[in-house]
CSV table of C-alpha atoms and ligand atoms in Angstrom, one decimal:
chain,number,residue,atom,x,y,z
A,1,UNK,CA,19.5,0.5,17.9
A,2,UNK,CA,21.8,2.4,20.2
A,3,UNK,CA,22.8,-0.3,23.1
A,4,UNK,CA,24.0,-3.7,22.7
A,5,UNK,CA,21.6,-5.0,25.2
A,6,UNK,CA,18.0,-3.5,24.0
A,7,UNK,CA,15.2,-5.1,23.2
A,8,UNK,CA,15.4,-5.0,19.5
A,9,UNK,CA,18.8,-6.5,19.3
A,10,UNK,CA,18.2,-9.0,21.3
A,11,UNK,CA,15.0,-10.3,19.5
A,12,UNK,CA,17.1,-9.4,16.3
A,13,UNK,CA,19.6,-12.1,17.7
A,14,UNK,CA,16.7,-14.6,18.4
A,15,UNK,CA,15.1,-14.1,15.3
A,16,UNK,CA,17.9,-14.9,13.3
A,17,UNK,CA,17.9,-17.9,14.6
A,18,UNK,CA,14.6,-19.3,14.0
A,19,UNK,CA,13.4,-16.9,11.3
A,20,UNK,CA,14.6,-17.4,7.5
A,21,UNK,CA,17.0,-14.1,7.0
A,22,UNK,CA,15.7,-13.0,10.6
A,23,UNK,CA,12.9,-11.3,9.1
A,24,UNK,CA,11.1,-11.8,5.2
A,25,UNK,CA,9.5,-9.9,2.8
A,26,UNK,CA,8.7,-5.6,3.4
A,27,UNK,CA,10.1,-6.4,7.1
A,28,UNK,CA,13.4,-8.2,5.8
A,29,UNK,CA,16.4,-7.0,7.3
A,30,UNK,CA,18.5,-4.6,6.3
A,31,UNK,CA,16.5,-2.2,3.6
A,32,UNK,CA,15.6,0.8,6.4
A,33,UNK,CA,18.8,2.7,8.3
A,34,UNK,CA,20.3,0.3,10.9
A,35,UNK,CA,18.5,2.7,13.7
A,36,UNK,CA,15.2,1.4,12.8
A,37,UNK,CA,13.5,-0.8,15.4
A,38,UNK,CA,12.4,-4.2,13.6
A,39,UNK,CA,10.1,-5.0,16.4
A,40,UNK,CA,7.1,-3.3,18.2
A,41,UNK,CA,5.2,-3.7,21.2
A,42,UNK,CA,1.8,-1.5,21.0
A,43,UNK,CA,-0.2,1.0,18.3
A,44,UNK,CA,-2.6,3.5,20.1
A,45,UNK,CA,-4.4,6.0,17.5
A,46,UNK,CA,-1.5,7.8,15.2
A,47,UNK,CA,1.5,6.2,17.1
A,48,UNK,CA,3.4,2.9,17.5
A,49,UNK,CA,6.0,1.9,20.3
A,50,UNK,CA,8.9,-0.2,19.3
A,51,UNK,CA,10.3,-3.7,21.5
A,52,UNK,CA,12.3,-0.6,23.5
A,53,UNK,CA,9.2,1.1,24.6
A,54,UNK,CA,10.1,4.3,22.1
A,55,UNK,CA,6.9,6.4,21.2
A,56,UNK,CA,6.5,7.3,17.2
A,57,UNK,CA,4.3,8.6,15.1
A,58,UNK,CA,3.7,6.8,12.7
A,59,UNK,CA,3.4,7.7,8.9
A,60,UNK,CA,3.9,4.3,8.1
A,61,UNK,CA,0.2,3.0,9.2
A,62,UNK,CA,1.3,-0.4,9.2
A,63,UNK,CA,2.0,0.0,5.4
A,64,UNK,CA,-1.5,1.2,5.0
A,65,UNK,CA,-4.0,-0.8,6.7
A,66,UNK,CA,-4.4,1.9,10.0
A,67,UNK,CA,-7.0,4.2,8.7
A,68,UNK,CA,-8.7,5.2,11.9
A,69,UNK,CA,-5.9,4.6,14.4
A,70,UNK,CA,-4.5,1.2,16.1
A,71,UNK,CA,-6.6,0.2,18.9
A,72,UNK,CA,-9.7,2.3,17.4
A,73,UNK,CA,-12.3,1.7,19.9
A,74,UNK,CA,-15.7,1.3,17.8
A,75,UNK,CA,-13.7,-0.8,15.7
A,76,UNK,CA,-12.3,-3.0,17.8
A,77,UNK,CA,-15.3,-3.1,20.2
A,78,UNK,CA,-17.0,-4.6,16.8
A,79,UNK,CA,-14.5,-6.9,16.3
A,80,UNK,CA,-14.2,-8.2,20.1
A,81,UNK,CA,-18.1,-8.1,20.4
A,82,UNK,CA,-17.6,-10.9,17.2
A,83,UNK,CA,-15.2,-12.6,18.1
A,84,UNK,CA,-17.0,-13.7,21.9
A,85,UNK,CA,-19.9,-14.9,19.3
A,86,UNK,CA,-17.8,-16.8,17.3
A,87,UNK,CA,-15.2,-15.9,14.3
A,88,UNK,CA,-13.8,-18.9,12.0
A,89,UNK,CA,-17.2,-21.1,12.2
A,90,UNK,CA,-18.5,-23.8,9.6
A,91,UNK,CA,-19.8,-21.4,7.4
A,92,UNK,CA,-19.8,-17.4,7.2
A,93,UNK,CA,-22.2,-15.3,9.3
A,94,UNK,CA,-24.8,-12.5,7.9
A,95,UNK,CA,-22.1,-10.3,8.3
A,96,UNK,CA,-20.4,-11.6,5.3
A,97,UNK,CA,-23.9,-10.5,3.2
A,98,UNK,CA,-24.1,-6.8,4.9
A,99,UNK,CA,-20.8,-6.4,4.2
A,100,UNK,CA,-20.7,-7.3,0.4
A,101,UNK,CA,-23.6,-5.0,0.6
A,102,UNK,CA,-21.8,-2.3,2.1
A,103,UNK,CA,-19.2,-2.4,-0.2
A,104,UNK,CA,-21.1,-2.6,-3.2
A,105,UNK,CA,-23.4,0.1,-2.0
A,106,UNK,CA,-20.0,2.0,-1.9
A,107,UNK,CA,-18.2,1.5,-5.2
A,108,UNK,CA,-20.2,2.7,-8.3
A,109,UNK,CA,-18.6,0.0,-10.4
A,110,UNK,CA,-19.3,-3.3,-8.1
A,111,UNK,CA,-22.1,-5.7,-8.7
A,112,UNK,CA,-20.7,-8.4,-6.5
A,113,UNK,CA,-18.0,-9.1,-3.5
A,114,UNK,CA,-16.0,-11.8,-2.7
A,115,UNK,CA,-13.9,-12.1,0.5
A,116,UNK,CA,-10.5,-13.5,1.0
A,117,UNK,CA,-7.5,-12.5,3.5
A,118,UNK,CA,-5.0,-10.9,1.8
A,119,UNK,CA,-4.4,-8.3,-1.1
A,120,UNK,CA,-2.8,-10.8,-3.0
A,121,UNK,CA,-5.2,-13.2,-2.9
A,122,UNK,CA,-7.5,-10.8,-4.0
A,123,UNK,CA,-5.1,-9.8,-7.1
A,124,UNK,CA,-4.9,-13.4,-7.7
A,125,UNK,CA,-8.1,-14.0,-8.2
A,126,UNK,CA,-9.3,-11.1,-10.6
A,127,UNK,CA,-6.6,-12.7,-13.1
A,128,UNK,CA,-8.4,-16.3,-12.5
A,129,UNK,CA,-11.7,-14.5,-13.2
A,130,UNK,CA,-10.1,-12.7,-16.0
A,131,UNK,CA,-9.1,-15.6,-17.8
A,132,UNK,CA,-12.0,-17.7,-17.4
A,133,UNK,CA,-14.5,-15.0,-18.7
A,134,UNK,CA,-12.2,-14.3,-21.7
A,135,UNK,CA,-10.8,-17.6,-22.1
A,136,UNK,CA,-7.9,-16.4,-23.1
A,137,UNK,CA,-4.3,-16.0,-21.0
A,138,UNK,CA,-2.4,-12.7,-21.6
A,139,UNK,CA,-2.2,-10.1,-18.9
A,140,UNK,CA,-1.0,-6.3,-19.2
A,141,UNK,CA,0.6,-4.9,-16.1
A,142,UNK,CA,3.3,-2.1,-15.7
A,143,UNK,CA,6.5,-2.6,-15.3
A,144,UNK,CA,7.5,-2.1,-11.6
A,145,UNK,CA,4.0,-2.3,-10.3
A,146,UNK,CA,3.0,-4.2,-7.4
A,147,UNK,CA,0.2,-6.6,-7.2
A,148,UNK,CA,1.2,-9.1,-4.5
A,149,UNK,CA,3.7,-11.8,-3.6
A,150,UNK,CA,2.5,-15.0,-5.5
A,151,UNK,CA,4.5,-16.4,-7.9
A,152,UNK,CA,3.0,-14.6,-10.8
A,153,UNK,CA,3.5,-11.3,-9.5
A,154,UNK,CA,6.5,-11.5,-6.9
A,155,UNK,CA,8.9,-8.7,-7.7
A,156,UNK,CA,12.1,-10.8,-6.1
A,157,UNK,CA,12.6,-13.7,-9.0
A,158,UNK,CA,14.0,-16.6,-6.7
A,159,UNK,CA,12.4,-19.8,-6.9
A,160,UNK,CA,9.9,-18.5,-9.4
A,161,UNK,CA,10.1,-20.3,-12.6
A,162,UNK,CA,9.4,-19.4,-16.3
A,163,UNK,CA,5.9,-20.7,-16.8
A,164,UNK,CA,4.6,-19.2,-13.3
A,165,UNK,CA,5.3,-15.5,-15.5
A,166,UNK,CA,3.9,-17.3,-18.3
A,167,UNK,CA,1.2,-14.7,-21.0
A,168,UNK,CA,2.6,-11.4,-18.9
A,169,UNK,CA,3.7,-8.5,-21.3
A,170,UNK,CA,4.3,-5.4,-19.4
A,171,UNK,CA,4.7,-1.9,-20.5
A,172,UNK,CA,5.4,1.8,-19.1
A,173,UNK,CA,2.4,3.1,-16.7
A,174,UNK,CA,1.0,6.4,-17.8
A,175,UNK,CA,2.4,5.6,-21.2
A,176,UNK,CA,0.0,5.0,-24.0
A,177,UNK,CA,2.4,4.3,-26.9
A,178,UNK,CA,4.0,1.7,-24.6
A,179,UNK,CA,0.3,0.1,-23.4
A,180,UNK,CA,-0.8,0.0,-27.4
A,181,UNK,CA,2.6,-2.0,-28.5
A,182,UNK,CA,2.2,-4.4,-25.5
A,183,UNK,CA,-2.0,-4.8,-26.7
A,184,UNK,CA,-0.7,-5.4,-30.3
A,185,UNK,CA,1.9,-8.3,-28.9
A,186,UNK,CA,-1.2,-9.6,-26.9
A,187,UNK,CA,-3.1,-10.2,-30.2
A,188,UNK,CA,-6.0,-11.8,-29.8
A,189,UNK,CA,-5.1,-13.1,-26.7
A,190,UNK,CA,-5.7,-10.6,-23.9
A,191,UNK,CA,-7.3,-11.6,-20.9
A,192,UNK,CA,-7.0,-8.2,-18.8
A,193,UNK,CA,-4.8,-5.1,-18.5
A,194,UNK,CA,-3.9,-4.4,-14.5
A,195,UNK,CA,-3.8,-0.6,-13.0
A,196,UNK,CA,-2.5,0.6,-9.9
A,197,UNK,CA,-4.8,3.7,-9.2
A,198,UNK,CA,-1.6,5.9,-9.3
A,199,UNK,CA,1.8,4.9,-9.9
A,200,UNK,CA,3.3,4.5,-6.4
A,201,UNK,CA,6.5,2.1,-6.8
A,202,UNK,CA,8.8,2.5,-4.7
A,203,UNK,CA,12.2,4.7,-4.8
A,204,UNK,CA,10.9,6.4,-7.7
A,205,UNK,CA,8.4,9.4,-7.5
A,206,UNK,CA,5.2,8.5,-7.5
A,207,UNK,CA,2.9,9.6,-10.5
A,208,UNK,CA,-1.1,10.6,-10.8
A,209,UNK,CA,-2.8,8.4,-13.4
A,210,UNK,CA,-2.7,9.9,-16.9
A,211,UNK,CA,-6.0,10.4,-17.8
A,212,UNK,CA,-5.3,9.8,-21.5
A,213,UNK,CA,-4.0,6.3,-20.4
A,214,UNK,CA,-6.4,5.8,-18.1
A,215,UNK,CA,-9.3,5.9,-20.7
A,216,UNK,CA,-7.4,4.4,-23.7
A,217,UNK,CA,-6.8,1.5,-20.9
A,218,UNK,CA,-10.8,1.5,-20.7
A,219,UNK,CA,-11.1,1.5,-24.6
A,220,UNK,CA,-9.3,-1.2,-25.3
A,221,UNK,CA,-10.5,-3.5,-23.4
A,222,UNK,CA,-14.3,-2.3,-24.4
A,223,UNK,CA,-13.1,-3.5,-28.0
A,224,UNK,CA,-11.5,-6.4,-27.0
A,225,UNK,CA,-13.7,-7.7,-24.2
A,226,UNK,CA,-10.3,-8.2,-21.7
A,227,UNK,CA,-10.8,-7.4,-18.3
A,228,UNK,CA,-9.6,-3.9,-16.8
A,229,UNK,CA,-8.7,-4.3,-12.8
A,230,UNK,CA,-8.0,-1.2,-10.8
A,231,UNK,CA,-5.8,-2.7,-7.9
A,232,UNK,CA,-6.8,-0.3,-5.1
A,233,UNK,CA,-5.4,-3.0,-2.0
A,234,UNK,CA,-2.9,0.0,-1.3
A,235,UNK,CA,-4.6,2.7,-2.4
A,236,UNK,CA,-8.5,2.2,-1.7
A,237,UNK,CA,-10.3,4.6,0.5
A,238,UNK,CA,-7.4,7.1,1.2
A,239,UNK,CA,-8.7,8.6,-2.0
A,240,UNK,CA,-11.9,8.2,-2.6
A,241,UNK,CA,-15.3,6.9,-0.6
A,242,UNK,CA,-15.4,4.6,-4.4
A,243,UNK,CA,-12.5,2.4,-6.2
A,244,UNK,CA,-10.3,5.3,-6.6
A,245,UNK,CA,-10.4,5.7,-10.4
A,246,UNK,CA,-13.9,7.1,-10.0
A,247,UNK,CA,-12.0,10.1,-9.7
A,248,UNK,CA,-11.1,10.3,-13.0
A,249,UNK,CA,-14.1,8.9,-14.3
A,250,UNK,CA,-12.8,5.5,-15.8
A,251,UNK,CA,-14.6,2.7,-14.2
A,252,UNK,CA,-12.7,-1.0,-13.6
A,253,UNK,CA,-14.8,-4.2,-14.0
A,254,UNK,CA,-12.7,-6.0,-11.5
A,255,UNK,CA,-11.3,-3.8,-8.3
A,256,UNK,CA,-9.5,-5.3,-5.5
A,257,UNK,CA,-9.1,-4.3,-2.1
A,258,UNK,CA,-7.4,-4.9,1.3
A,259,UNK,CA,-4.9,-3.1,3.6
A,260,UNK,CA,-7.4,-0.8,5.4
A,261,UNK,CA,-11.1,-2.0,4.7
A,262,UNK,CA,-11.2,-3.3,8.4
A,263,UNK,CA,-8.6,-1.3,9.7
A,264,UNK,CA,-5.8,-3.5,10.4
A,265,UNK,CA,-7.9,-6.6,10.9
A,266,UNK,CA,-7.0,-9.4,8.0
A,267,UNK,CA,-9.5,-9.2,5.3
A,268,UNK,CA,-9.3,-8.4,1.6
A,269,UNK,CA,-12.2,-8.1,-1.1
A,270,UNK,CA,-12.6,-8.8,-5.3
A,271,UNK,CA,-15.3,-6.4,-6.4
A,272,UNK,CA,-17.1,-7.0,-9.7
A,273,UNK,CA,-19.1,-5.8,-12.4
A,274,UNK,CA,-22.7,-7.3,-13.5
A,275,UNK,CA,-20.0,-8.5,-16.9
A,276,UNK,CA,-17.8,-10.8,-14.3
A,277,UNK,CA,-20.6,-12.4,-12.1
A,278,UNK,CA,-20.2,-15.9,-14.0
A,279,UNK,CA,-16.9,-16.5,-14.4
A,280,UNK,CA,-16.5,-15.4,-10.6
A,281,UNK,CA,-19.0,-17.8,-9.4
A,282,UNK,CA,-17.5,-20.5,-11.5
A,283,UNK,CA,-13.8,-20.7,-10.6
A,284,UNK,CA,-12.7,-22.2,-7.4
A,285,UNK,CA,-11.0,-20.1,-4.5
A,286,UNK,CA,-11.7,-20.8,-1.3
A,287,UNK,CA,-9.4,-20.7,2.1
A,288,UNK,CA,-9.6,-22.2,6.1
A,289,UNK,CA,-10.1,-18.0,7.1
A,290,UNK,CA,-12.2,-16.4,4.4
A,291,UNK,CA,-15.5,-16.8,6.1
A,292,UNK,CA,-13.9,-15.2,9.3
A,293,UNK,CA,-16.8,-13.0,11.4
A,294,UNK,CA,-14.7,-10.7,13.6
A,295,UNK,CA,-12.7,-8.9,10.6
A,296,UNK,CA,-16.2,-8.7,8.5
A,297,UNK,CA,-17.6,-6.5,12.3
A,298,UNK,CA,-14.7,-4.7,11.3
A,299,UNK,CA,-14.7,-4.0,8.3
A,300,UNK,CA,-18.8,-3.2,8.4
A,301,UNK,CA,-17.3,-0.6,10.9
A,302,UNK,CA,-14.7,0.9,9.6
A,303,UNK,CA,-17.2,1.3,6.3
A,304,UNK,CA,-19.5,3.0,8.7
A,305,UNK,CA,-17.2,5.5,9.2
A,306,UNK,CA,-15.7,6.3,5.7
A,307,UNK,CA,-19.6,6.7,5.1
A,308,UNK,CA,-20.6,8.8,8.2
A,309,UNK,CA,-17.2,10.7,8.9
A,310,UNK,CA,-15.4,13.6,7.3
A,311,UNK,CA,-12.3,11.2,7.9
A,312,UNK,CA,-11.1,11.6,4.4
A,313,UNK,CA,-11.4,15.3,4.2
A,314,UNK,CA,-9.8,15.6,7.4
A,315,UNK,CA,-6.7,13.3,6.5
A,316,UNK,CA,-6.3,15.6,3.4
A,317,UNK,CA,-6.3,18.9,4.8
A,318,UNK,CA,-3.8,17.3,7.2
A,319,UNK,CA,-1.8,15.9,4.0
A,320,UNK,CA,-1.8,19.3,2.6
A,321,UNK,CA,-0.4,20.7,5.8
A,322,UNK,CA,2.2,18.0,6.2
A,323,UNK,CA,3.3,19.4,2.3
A,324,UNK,CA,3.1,22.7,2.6
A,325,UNK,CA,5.1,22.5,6.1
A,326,UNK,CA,7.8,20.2,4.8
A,327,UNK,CA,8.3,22.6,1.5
A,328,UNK,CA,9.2,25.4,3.3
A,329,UNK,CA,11.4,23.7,5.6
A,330,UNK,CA,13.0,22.0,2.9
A,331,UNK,CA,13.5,25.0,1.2
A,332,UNK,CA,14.4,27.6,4.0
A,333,UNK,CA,17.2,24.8,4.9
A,334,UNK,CA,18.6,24.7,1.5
A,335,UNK,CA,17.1,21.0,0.0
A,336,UNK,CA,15.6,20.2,-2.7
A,337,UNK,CA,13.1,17.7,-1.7
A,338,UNK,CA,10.5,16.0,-4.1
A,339,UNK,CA,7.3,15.2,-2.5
A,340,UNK,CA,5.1,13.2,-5.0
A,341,UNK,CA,1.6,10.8,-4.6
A,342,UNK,CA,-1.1,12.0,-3.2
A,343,UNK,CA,-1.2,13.9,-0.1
A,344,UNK,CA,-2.8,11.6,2.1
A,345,UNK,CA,-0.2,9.2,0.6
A,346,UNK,CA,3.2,10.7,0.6
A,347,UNK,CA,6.8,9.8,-0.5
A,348,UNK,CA,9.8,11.7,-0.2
A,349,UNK,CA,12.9,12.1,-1.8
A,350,UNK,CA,16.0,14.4,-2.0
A,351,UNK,CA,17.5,15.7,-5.1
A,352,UNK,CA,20.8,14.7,-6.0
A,353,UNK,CA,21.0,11.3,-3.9
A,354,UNK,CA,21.0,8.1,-5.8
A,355,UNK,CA,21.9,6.1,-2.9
A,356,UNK,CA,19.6,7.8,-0.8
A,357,UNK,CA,22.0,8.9,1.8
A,358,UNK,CA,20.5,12.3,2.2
A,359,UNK,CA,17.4,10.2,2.7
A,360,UNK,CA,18.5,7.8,4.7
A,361,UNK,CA,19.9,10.8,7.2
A,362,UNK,CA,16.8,12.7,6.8
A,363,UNK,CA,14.7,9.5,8.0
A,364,UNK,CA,17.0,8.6,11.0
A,365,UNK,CA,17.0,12.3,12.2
A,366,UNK,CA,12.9,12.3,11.8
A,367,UNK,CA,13.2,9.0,13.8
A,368,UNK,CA,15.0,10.6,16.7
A,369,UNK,CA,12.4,12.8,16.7
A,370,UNK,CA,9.8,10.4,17.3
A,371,UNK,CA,8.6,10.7,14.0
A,372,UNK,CA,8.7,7.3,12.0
A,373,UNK,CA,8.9,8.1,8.2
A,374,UNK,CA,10.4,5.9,5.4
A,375,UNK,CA,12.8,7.4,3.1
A,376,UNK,CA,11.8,5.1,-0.3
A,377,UNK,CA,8.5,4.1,0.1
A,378,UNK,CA,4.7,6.0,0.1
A,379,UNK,CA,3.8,6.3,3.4
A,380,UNK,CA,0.1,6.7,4.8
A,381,UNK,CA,-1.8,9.3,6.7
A,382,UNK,CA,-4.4,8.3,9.3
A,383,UNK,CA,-7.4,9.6,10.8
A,384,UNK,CA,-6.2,9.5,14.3
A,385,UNK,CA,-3.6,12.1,13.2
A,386,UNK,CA,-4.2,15.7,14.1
A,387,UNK,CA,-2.8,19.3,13.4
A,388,UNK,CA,-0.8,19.3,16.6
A,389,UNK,CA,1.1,16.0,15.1
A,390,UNK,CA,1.4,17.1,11.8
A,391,UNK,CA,3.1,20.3,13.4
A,392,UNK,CA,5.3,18.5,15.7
A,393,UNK,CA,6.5,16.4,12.4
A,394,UNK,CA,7.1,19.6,11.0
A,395,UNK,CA,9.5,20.8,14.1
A,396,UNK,CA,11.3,17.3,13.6
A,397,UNK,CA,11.7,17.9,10.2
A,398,UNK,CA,13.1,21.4,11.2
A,399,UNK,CA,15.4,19.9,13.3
A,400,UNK,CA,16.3,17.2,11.0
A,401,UNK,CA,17.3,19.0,7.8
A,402,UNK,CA,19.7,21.2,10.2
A,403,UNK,CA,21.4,18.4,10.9
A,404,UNK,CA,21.2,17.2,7.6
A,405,UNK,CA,22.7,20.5,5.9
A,406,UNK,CA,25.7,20.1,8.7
A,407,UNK,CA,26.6,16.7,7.7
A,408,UNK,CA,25.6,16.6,4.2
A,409,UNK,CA,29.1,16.4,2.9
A,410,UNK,CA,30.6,13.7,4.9
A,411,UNK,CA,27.4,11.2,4.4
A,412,UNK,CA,28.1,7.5,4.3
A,413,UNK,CA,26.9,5.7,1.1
A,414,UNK,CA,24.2,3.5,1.8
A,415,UNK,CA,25.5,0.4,0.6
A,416,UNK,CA,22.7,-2.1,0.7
A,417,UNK,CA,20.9,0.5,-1.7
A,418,UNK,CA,23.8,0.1,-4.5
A,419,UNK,CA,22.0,-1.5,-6.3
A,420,UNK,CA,19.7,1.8,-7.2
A,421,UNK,CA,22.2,3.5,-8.6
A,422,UNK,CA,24.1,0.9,-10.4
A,423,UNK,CA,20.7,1.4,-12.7
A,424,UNK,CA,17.8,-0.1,-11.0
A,425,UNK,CA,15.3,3.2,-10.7
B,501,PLP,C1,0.1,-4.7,-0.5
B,501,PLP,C2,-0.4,-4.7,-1.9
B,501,PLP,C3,-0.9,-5.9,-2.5
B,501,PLP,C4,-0.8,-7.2,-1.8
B,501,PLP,O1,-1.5,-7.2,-0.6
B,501,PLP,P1,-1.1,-8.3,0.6
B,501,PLP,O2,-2.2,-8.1,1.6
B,501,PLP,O3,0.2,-7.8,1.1
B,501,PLP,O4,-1.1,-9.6,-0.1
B,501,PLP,C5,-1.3,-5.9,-3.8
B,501,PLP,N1,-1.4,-4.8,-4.5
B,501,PLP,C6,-1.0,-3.6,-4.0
B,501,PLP,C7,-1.1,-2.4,-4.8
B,501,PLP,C8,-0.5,-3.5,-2.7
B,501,PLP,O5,0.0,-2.4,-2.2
C-alpha cells in the first residue's frame, strides 16, 4: 500500500503482533505483490472495498464462496430471518432435512447429506467413510491436488508427521498409466481414489478432466469396491446445477462440497450414494456448529436460485466474454497469455515468466484499475457481475498490458516466488 500511514499498514503492524506470521494459511503474508490490501472492510454484489476504503471488483469471490454477490439480499434476508429465530440450538432445525433434500434432489449421484462447516471437514470425512465401508486404508489422490488443511492433506509439511500421510500413494491427474501403477501399489488395499473435478492447482495451468481417466478412475474402483470421491468444495455449482463430473458422465459415490452452497455463509456438505449410507451412519463426526440454522436458510436459498435462475448461464457467457476480451488484448499488445480452467473459473498466466514477474506486474496494474485479479491462482466469476464489469476489466486489462509492454524489460524478480523456478511447478 502506497502511504506509510494507511489503513492496511497499520493493521499489518498490529496484526503482526498478535497474529502468528501476521496472517496464516491462503491470506499469509507475502505470496500476492506488496500492493495488495490484506484487509477489507465491505463486499456489495461483484465488488470488495479494502481497510483504505478502495473499490474492486472482485474475481477473487472470496476464493469462491460469492456466487450471487456479497450482501445478496434474498440470501441474506434468509439468513438474518434465521438467525432472530435461533441458529446454533440443542439440536438442528427442519431446515437441516429440506436442505439434504434439496441437495440430493440436485445431484444425480446423492442418496444422503451430511453437514459440517468446512470443505475440509467434508474431505475428511469421505476418507473416514471410505475406509470404514472398505475396511481397508490406502487412498489415491494426485499429486498437487488440494483437498483441505488437515494433517492428512496439508500441502505445507510442518508439524505433520509420517503416519498422519500414512496408506497415501499419489499419481499424475489426467494420467492413466500413472493412476494404474499407483492401483497396482495399492494392492488389495484401496480404500478410495480422490478427484478434483478439473485439475486447478495453482501456478500451473489448469487442466479439463481426461475423460479416459475419468472413467478408468470409475472402473477401477467398480472392480475393486474402493470408493471414488469427486471433491467439488471449489468447483461445485460454477459448473454444473449436479457434482460437476456429471458432465462427463462419470458419477462419484462420495462428493463433497462447500465454498459457495450458502453463499459465503459457513457450511460444507458429504453427499453419498445408496453404496455409502452405512458406513456414513456408523462413523463418528460431529462438531459445536454443524447443526447451525442460519447458514442451512442460506444455503436452501442460494439452492433456490441455482434451480430457478439462469445464473450459471449467465456467469458463462460472461466468462466467455472476459476470454475472448482478454485474448485480443493480450495479443494486440504483444503477450502471450495462457488462460486455462473453465471460464467461469479462470487462471492466467504469461508465457515466458517463471517467476511470474510479468504476472505479478500484470495483477498490480489490474489492481490499480480497481480490478482485483490474482496472478497464480483460479479465480471465480459471480452472478452479481455484468457485461458493463466484464468490459471495464477488459479496459483495465488494456491499460495494464501497455504498461506492461513498457516495462517488461526492467521487471524486478519476484523473489518470494523463487522457489517456482528453482523446480517447484
Ligand atoms: C477450499 C478447498 C477445500 C477445503 O475447504 P475449506 O473450507 O477451506 O476447508 C477442499 N478441497 C478443495 C478442492 C478446495 O478448493
Amino acid at each position: 500500500m502506497d502511504g506509510a500511514n494507511s489503513r492496511d499498514r497499520e493493521l499489518r503492524q498490529r496484526a503482526e503482533a498478535v497474529i502468528p506470521g501476521g496472517m496464516y494459511g491462503h491470506q499469509a503474508v507475502g505470496l500476492l505483490p506488496d500492493d495488495y490490501p490484506q484487509f477489507f472492510e465491505k463486499g456489495e454484489g461483484a465488488h470488495i472495498w479494502d481497510a483504505d476504503g478502495r473499490r474492486y471488483l472482485d474475481f477473487m469471490c472470496a476464493y469462491g464462496p460469492n456466487l450471487f454477490g456479497y450482501a445478496n439480499p434474498q440470501i441474506d434476508a434468509a439468513y438474518v430471518r434465521q438467525l432472530g429465530l435461533g441458529d446454533t440450538l440443542t439440536g438442528p432445525t427442519a431446515l437441516m432435512v429440506e436442505m439434504a433434500e434439496a441437495m440430493v434432489g440436485m445431484v444425480s449421484h446423492a442418496a444422503w447429506a451430511m453437514f459440517c462447516k468446512n470443505g475440509t471437514d467434508a474431505t475428511s470425512m469421505a476418507l473416514t467413510i471410505a475406509r470404514a465401508h472398505t475396511r481397508k486404508k490406502t487412498v489415491i489422490r494426485a499429486k498437487g491436488a488440494y483437498h483441505g488443511a488437515a494433517a492428512w492433506c496439508t500441502p505445507r509439511p510442518t508439524g505433520v508427521i509420517e503416519t498422519d500421510r500414512a496408506h497415501q500413494i499419489f499419481c499424475d491427474y489426467n494420467d492413466v498409466a500413472s493412476l494404474e501403477e499407483a492401483v497396482r501399489q495399492a494392492g488389495d488395499d484401496l480404500a478410495c481414489i480422490f478427484a478434483a473435478p478439473f485439475k486447478h492447482d495453482a501456478f500451473i495451468d489448469q487442466a479439463e478432466p481426461d475423460l479416459a481417466y475419468a472413467r478408468r478412475v470409475r472402473e477401477i474402483c467398480d472392480q475393486t469396491g474402493a470408493l471414488l470421491i469427486v471433491d467439488d468444495v471449489r468447483a461445485g455449482l460454477r459448473l454444473a446445477r449436479d457434482c460437476s463430473w456429471s458432465k462427463i458422465g462419470v458419477q462419484p459415490d462420495l462428493s463433497s462440497w462447500g465454498k459457495c452452497i450458502a453463499n459465503g455463509h459457513p457450511i460444507s456438505a458429504l453427499l453419498g450414494a445408496e453404496k455409502a449410507r452405512k458406513a456414513a451412519a456408523a462413523i463418528y463426526v460431529t462438531g459445536s456448529f454443524w447443526y447451525q440454522a442460519a447458514p442451512m436458510a442460506a444455503g436452501l436459498e442460494t439452492l433456490r436460485l441455482v434451480r430457478d435462475t439462469d445464473y450459471l448461464e449467465r456467469i458463462t457467457a460472461l466468462g466467455e466474454r472476459l476470454r475472448g476480451g482478454l485474448a485480443e488484448r493480450s495479443k494486440a499488445a504483444g503477450f502471450a497469455l495462457r488462460q486455462t480452467g473453465p471460464v467461469t473459473m479462470p487462471l492466467f498466466l504469461f508465457d515466458d515468466d517463471p517467476d511470474l514477474r510479468k504476472g505479478f506486474c500484470f495483477s498490480s496494474e489490474m489492481l490499480a484499475r480497481g480490478v482485483y485479479v490474482h496472478p497464480w491462482h483460479n479465480m471465480f466469476l459471480c452472478a452479481a457481475m455484468t457485461e458493463a464489469d466484464i468490459d471495464g476489466a477488459l479496459d483495465a486489462a488494456e491499460g495494464a498490458f501497455g504498461v506492461l509492454k513498457r516495462n517488461v524489460r526492467d521487471l524486478a524478480p519476484v523473489e518470494k516466488l523463487a522457489f517456482l523456478s528453482a523446480g517447484a511447478r
